[in-house]
Amino acid sequence: MFLKTATNAKIGLKFLCVGNRSLSVLGRESVRDLGSKDGELRVFIVAGEVSGDIIASRFMNSLRKLSPFPVRFTGVGGLMMSQQGLDTLFPMEDIAVMGIWELLPHLTKFRLRLNQTVESALTFQPHVVLTVDSKGFSFRFLKHLRARYGPQGLATPQHFHYVAPSFWAWRGGESRLKGLVGFVDHLFCILPFEAQICRSYGLPATFVGHPALEDVFDLKNNKCMDREWKVQGDAEEFRKKYGVPSGSKIISVLPGSRVQEVTRMLPIYARTLELIKDFFSELTVVIHVAPNKHVQDYISDTVHKWPVPVVLVPGGSTCTKYNAFSASQIALCTSGTVAVEMQLARLPCVVAYRANILTERFIRYKAKVPYISLPNIVLDSPIIPETLFEACTPPQLAPVLLELMHDESLRQQQITAANKFLSLLNPQQKVDADSICNPSFEYTPSPLRAHFMEVGWADLSMEEEPLIDFDARLHQAINSFYALFP
């Protein structure tokens, strides 16, 4: 088995791999063998939103370091992937749509981009295809692509997908896993209980850890971290850089990465801060701006109307982001990956979310879990306050923020819970010590995914959590929605 220590990769999270048990997907040659024959490794990669862009860019960097052959990428991505050399087929924002009814106005463009991506992949003839999250686009792309191989007599590349669909959150969610087997060869999971459930439905899967953990190793290189699952930025450096007075209270605001959610959430946050600003002698708001041009333009055009002083922090610098978190007393977040980042920063937060009213009703009907933020879901406890849907209004958000700002015990509760939560996202916690093949080889999630892709995939020996019993039914509404994309 090929094992090459990634000396320049962001190492720190040990993962123990299986010795000689790597397998080729569906009996085909491994990705490494295919690359050896052609003298290069061709990877078609797709990410449809900012978080996926970050994940994919780290993967690209790791695969280049681990592969003994030159690696050539093409596909769809954003700013971070472009920095790794990807010339995206079209702007990633064209497919960055979340929700059911929110997608309807974009169906024509969505279908156009779907067909364009399939045709480009067929022309590229990749050895492997990797899609990252954005399951609405990713799974339709993989399904359409797999269907085209046979009639055109083309060699079938291996299909990998990173970030399992949240099947555990929905009534009947597990039944969809069976449908993925025909066009997804391996699934990289970010939660510790997902892989075993996927395998029980015939879908090969591996728990690789949560990608947000890699922020720790980004900052290690910048000398901005402690040697633990905690990121400690430089608060004073942030205040100095952005001219924030030393006596001013700071609230970090993270409105989201998609323009549809930012345009919905930011006005709510502005009115909320209007209600609480008089409770502080000095208050500064730090808005974290996702590296999405539409989001950047919208925030730049509206921020001058805000009732409090605002500092805009552009996305792309992990160190600056965590410096801002360390300077902040609390954060106000739109539901998403940022809730995990708050845990790494030990920054108490409130999670908020609104969607189209029809989407909200659908979520309420189909959801099995009572929470929306990942820390609450994993710990099965309302550690982080959530204001969702019709409860997400300025009059209801304001007292929640004030209580968290002024109650030290509430803030400490979140900080304490972060230790347990982050330990559960570490794949080292799930690996059987008997499967050690090289104790000196350490992986973060990106090198780990790159290694599995390069050799094929490894059937890891895991001590998984008990299977969860899910309802097998799917409501007709979800079937009707999927039927829009034959």
XYZ file of N, CA and C in Angstrom, residues 211-353:
429
model
N -14.182 18.718 8.647
C -13.175 19.561 7.986
C -12.804 20.806 8.764
N -13.688 21.297 9.627
C -13.355 22.511 10.386
C -12.163 22.291 11.307
N -11.879 21.027 11.672
C -10.734 20.759 12.531
C -9.429 21.190 11.870
N -9.425 21.252 10.549
C -8.194 21.635 9.857
C -7.849 23.104 10.043
N -8.804 23.895 10.527
C -8.471 25.286 10.852
C -7.357 25.335 11.891
N -7.352 24.367 12.797
C -6.326 24.330 13.832
C -4.944 24.242 13.208
N -4.811 23.446 12.156
C -3.501 23.239 11.557
C -3.116 24.380 10.628
N -4.096 25.040 10.047
C -3.798 26.276 9.318
C -3.134 27.272 10.252
N -3.693 27.397 11.444
C -3.194 28.391 12.386
C -1.919 27.947 13.070
N -1.688 26.654 13.128
C -0.425 26.174 13.675
C 0.737 26.721 12.860
N 0.571 26.714 11.535
C 1.625 27.244 10.674
C 1.815 28.740 10.869
N 0.744 29.439 11.288
C 0.817 30.881 11.506
C 1.103 31.230 12.957
N 1.385 30.216 13.777
C 1.691 30.389 15.195
C 0.558 31.094 15.929
N -0.667 30.643 15.653
C -1.836 31.261 16.271
C -2.667 30.260 17.068
N -2.082 29.159 17.537
C -2.901 28.146 18.184
C -2.208 27.548 19.398
N -3.003 26.972 20.285
C -2.492 26.114 21.336
C -2.488 24.689 20.796
N -1.769 23.805 21.456
C -1.655 22.431 20.974
C -2.821 21.596 21.511
N -4.011 21.928 21.064
C -5.215 21.204 21.440
C -6.307 21.564 20.445
N -7.496 20.960 20.609
C -8.605 21.284 19.713
C -9.223 22.608 20.134
N -8.426 23.614 20.015
C -8.845 24.965 20.381
C -8.003 25.947 19.588
N -8.654 26.987 19.094
C -7.929 28.022 18.353
C -7.957 29.306 19.175
N -6.782 29.815 19.473
C -6.673 31.066 20.209
C -6.046 32.104 19.293
N -6.860 33.011 18.781
C -6.346 34.076 17.934
C -5.761 35.212 18.749
N -5.356 36.244 18.054
C -4.733 37.409 18.692
C -5.730 38.563 18.682
N -6.417 38.745 19.815
C -7.449 39.766 19.916
C -6.881 41.175 19.778
N -5.754 41.406 20.401
C -5.160 42.746 20.356
C -4.688 43.098 18.950
N -4.156 42.123 18.250
C -3.735 42.352 16.871
C -4.933 42.737 16.014
N -6.070 42.077 16.243
C -7.263 42.401 15.472
C -7.742 43.821 15.769
N -7.822 44.184 17.047
C -8.273 45.534 17.401
C -7.350 46.590 16.816
N -6.061 46.313 16.856
C -5.098 47.272 16.320
C -5.237 47.399 14.807
N -5.369 46.285 14.120
C -5.432 46.286 12.661
C -6.662 47.024 12.150
N -7.813 46.863 12.851
C -9.062 47.447 12.373
C -9.495 48.675 13.167
N -8.637 49.158 14.072
C -8.925 50.385 14.798
C -10.117 50.295 15.727
N -10.325 49.148 16.354
C -11.432 48.979 17.295
C -10.977 49.426 18.677
N -11.662 50.375 19.321
C -11.256 50.854 20.648
C -11.185 49.708 21.663
N -10.246 49.813 22.583
C -10.033 48.736 23.555
C -11.246 48.521 24.453
N -12.053 49.554 24.677
C -13.206 49.414 25.564
C -14.486 48.979 24.868
N -14.440 48.831 23.573
C -15.647 48.497 22.824
C -15.940 47.006 22.878
N -17.185 46.658 23.168
C -17.626 45.277 23.080
C -17.761 44.903 21.602
N -17.392 43.680 21.280
C -17.434 43.220 19.889
C -18.373 42.029 19.772
N -19.266 42.104 18.796
C -20.113 40.971 18.435
C -19.773 40.573 17.005
N -19.378 39.325 16.825
C -19.137 38.811 15.473
C -20.469 38.392 14.855
N -20.694 38.792 13.627
C -21.912 38.428 12.887
C -21.496 37.638 11.664
N -22.084 36.441 11.514
C -21.777 35.575 10.379
C -23.086 35.278 9.658
N -23.396 36.056 8.617
C -24.716 35.980 7.992
C -24.900 34.843 7.006
N -23.833 34.098 6.670
C -23.934 32.990 5.737
C -23.047 33.179 4.529
N -23.028 32.169 3.664
C -22.159 32.206 2.488
C -22.934 32.271 1.177
N -24.232 32.021 1.199
C -25.059 32.090 -0.013
C -25.801 33.415 -0.022
N -25.917 34.019 -1.187
C -26.532 35.337 -1.250
C -27.992 35.284 -0.808
N -28.702 34.180 -1.074
C -30.104 34.096 -0.688
C -30.285 34.145 0.822
N -29.378 33.493 1.576
C -29.509 33.518 3.022
C -28.987 34.825 3.616
N -27.968 35.405 2.997
C -27.436 36.672 3.498
C -28.466 37.788 3.336
N -29.121 37.847 2.183
C -30.126 38.891 1.967
C -31.336 38.713 2.879
N -31.576 37.504 3.330
C -32.684 37.264 4.255
C -32.293 37.545 5.702
N -31.070 37.146 6.084
C -30.678 37.203 7.494
C -30.085 38.543 7.909
N -29.323 39.196 7.034
C -28.624 40.410 7.456
C -29.564 41.525 7.897
N -30.681 41.770 7.214
C -31.609 42.800 7.719
C -32.171 42.456 9.098
N -32.394 41.194 9.377
C -32.863 40.774 10.708
C -31.800 41.089 11.747
N -30.548 40.800 11.417
C -29.463 41.072 12.358
C -29.296 42.574 12.593
N -29.439 43.373 11.542
C -29.293 44.825 11.690
C -30.353 45.382 12.643
N -31.587 44.954 12.481
C -32.660 45.441 13.363
C -32.487 44.922 14.789
N -31.942 43.732 14.939
C -31.676 43.191 16.274
C -30.635 44.034 16.994
N -29.577 44.390 16.291
C -28.515 45.195 16.908
C -28.994 46.608 17.213
N -29.924 47.093 16.440
C -30.547 48.384 16.738
C -31.232 48.343 18.109
N -31.832 47.198 18.434
C -32.554 47.057 19.702
C -31.625 46.945 20.908
N -30.400 46.445 20.722
C -29.542 46.191 21.878
C -28.397 47.192 22.019
N -28.189 48.053 21.031
C -26.994 48.917 21.044
C -26.951 49.848 22.245
N -28.100 50.281 22.761
C -28.107 51.221 23.867
C -27.757 50.566 25.205
N -27.634 49.246 25.234
C -27.245 48.544 26.460
C -25.735 48.552 26.654
N -24.992 49.124 25.705
C -23.529 49.139 25.773
C -23.029 50.558 25.546
N -22.003 50.907 26.285
C -21.418 52.234 26.103
C -20.722 52.324 24.754
N -20.070 51.229 24.341
C -19.454 51.139 23.012
C -19.698 49.738 22.474
N -20.146 49.656 21.242
C -20.402 48.366 20.612
C -19.906 48.404 19.166
N -19.141 47.399 18.790
C -18.666 47.250 17.416
C -19.120 45.899 16.880
N -19.603 45.900 15.661
C -20.022 44.662 15.016
C -19.005 44.290 13.951
N -18.563 43.045 13.982
C -17.640 42.512 12.978
C -18.428 41.562 12.088
N -18.570 41.916 10.826
C -19.287 41.064 9.876
C -18.265 40.263 9.075
N -18.386 38.957 9.157
C -17.494 38.066 8.412
C -18.106 37.834 7.032
N -17.396 38.256 5.997
C -17.924 38.264 4.628
C -17.372 37.065 3.866
N -18.258 36.191 3.432
C -17.842 35.001 2.693
C -17.219 35.396 1.353
N -16.240 34.612 0.863
C -15.621 34.900 -0.443
C -16.547 34.515 -1.588
N -17.639 35.224 -1.667
C -18.664 35.047 -2.703
C -18.973 36.449 -3.225
N -18.734 36.693 -4.505
C -18.843 38.050 -5.039
C -20.218 38.664 -4.805
N -21.270 37.878 -4.994
C -22.616 38.404 -4.792
C -22.843 38.794 -3.333
N -22.328 37.993 -2.429
C -22.434 38.295 -0.997
C -21.627 39.541 -0.667
N -20.420 39.621 -1.181
C -19.563 40.773 -0.916
C -20.220 42.070 -1.398
N -20.788 42.043 -2.584
C -21.417 43.236 -3.140
C -22.630 43.654 -2.312
N -23.434 42.673 -1.917
C -24.636 42.993 -1.147
C -24.274 43.616 0.206
N -23.334 43.016 0.905
C -22.966 43.540 2.226
C -22.335 44.927 2.099
N -21.479 45.116 1.116
C -20.842 46.426 0.925
C -21.867 47.519 0.636
N -22.926 47.149 -0.068
C -23.948 48.135 -0.433
C -24.883 48.484 0.717
N -25.006 47.605 1.705
C -26.001 47.803 2.769
C -25.412 48.177 4.120
N -24.122 47.926 4.313
C -23.564 48.059 5.654
C -23.550 49.506 6.148
N -23.531 50.481 5.242
C -23.494 51.872 5.671
C -24.782 52.291 6.384
N -25.830 51.489 6.248
C -27.104 51.794 6.895
C -27.202 51.221 8.307
N -26.166 50.511 8.751
C -26.258 49.828 10.046
C -26.228 50.821 11.199
N -26.904 50.475 12.309
C -27.035 51.411 13.433
C -25.827 51.451 14.359
N -24.823 50.614 14.119
C -23.629 50.560 14.966
C -22.394 50.534 14.077
N -21.221 50.882 14.628
C -19.989 50.789 13.838
C -19.747 49.353 13.377
N -19.318 49.199 12.126
C -19.150 47.877 11.529
C -17.748 47.729 10.958
N -17.166 46.571 11.192
C -15.901 46.183 10.576
C -16.187 44.989 9.681
N -15.757 45.069 8.423
C -15.930 43.958 7.490
C -14.642 43.143 7.419
N -14.773 41.861 7.694
C -13.624 40.955 7.627
C -13.799 40.043 6.420
N -12.964 40.191 5.398
C -13.114 39.354 4.204
C -12.741 37.910 4.486
N -13.450 36.985 3.836
C -13.129 35.576 3.984
C -11.833 35.234 3.280
N -11.254 34.112 3.651
C -10.035 33.658 2.992
C -8.843 33.555 3.915
N -8.829 34.328 5.012
C -7.717 34.259 5.960
C -8.203 33.619 7.249
N -7.754 32.396 7.494
C -8.151 31.691 8.717
C -7.638 32.421 9.947
N -6.432 32.948 9.880
C -5.840 33.624 11.044
C -6.618 34.888 11.403
N -6.960 35.702 10.398
C -7.725 36.924 10.668
C -9.099 36.589 11.242
N -9.721 35.551 10.708
C -11.036 35.142 11.194
C -10.998 34.799 12.673
N -10.008 34.003 13.073
C -9.948 33.601 14.478
C -9.419 34.715 15.376
N -8.641 35.634 14.833
C -8.287 36.825 15.604
C -9.550 37.610 15.952
N -10.449 37.730 14.976
C -11.719 38.428 15.215
C -12.568 37.687 16.234
N -12.604 36.356 16.143
C -13.370 35.574 17.119
C -12.829 35.789 18.528
N -11.501 35.809 18.659
C -10.899 35.977 19.984
C -11.160 37.371 20.556
N -11.345 38.347 19.673
C -11.633 39.705 20.140
C -13.105 39.894 20.488
N -13.947 38.945 20.080
C -15.393 39.081 20.269
C -15.847 38.506 21.597
N -16.933 39.085 22.133
C -17.537 38.538 23.343
C -18.516 37.409 23.016
N -19.312 37.576 21.966
C -20.250 36.559 21.506
C -20.362 36.661 19.987
N -21.101 35.726 19.390
C -21.319 35.748 17.940
C -22.790 35.477 17.639
N -23.242 36.038 16.536
C -24.580 35.798 16.006
C -24.400 35.148 14.638
N -24.868 33.899 14.489
C -24.529 33.099 13.316
C -25.768 32.592 12.593
N -25.692 32.588 11.291
C -26.639 31.837 10.488
C -26.211 30.379 10.518
N -27.175 29.495 10.658
C -26.871 28.073 10.816
C -25.963 27.574 9.699
N -24.937 26.789 10.088
C -23.998 26.238 9.113
C -22.723 25.789 9.792
N -21.667 25.629 8.993
C -20.377 25.173 9.511
C -19.814 26.107 10.563
N -20.215 27.370 10.532
C -19.661 28.347 11.481
C -19.919 27.948 12.928
N -20.968 27.170 13.190
C -21.231 26.741 14.563
C -20.090 25.879 15.087
N -19.466 25.106 14.200
C -18.311 24.304 14.600
C -17.103 25.204 14.830
N -16.935 26.204 13.983
C -15.833 27.146 14.166
C -15.949 27.877 15.497
N -17.170 28.197 15.913
C -17.363 28.838 17.213
C -16.870 27.947 18.347
N -17.081 26.650 18.200
C -16.607 25.721 19.222
C -15.087 25.698 19.270
N -14.439 25.695 18.110
C -12.980 25.735 18.078
C -12.442 27.003 18.728
N -13.125 28.113 18.496
C -12.685 29.404 19.043
C -13.118 29.597 20.488
N -13.961 28.680 20.979
C -14.568 28.812 22.324
C -15.307 30.147 22.440
N -16.002 30.506 21.357
C -16.761 31.753 21.335
C -18.248 31.441 21.479
N -18.875 31.812 22.570
C -20.315 31.570 22.740
C -21.107 32.255 21.633
N -22.167 31.604 21.201
C -22.901 32.128 20.058
C -24.391 31.837 20.154
N -25.142 32.523 19.295
C -26.558 32.260 19.065
C -26.704 31.910 17.598
N -27.429 30.838 17.298
C -27.648 30.409 15.916
C -29.060 30.801 15.492
N -29.167 31.378 14.315
C -30.461 31.830 13.799
C -30.659 31.317 12.382
N -31.916 31.197 11.974
C -32.175 30.770 10.607
C -33.606 31.066 10.187
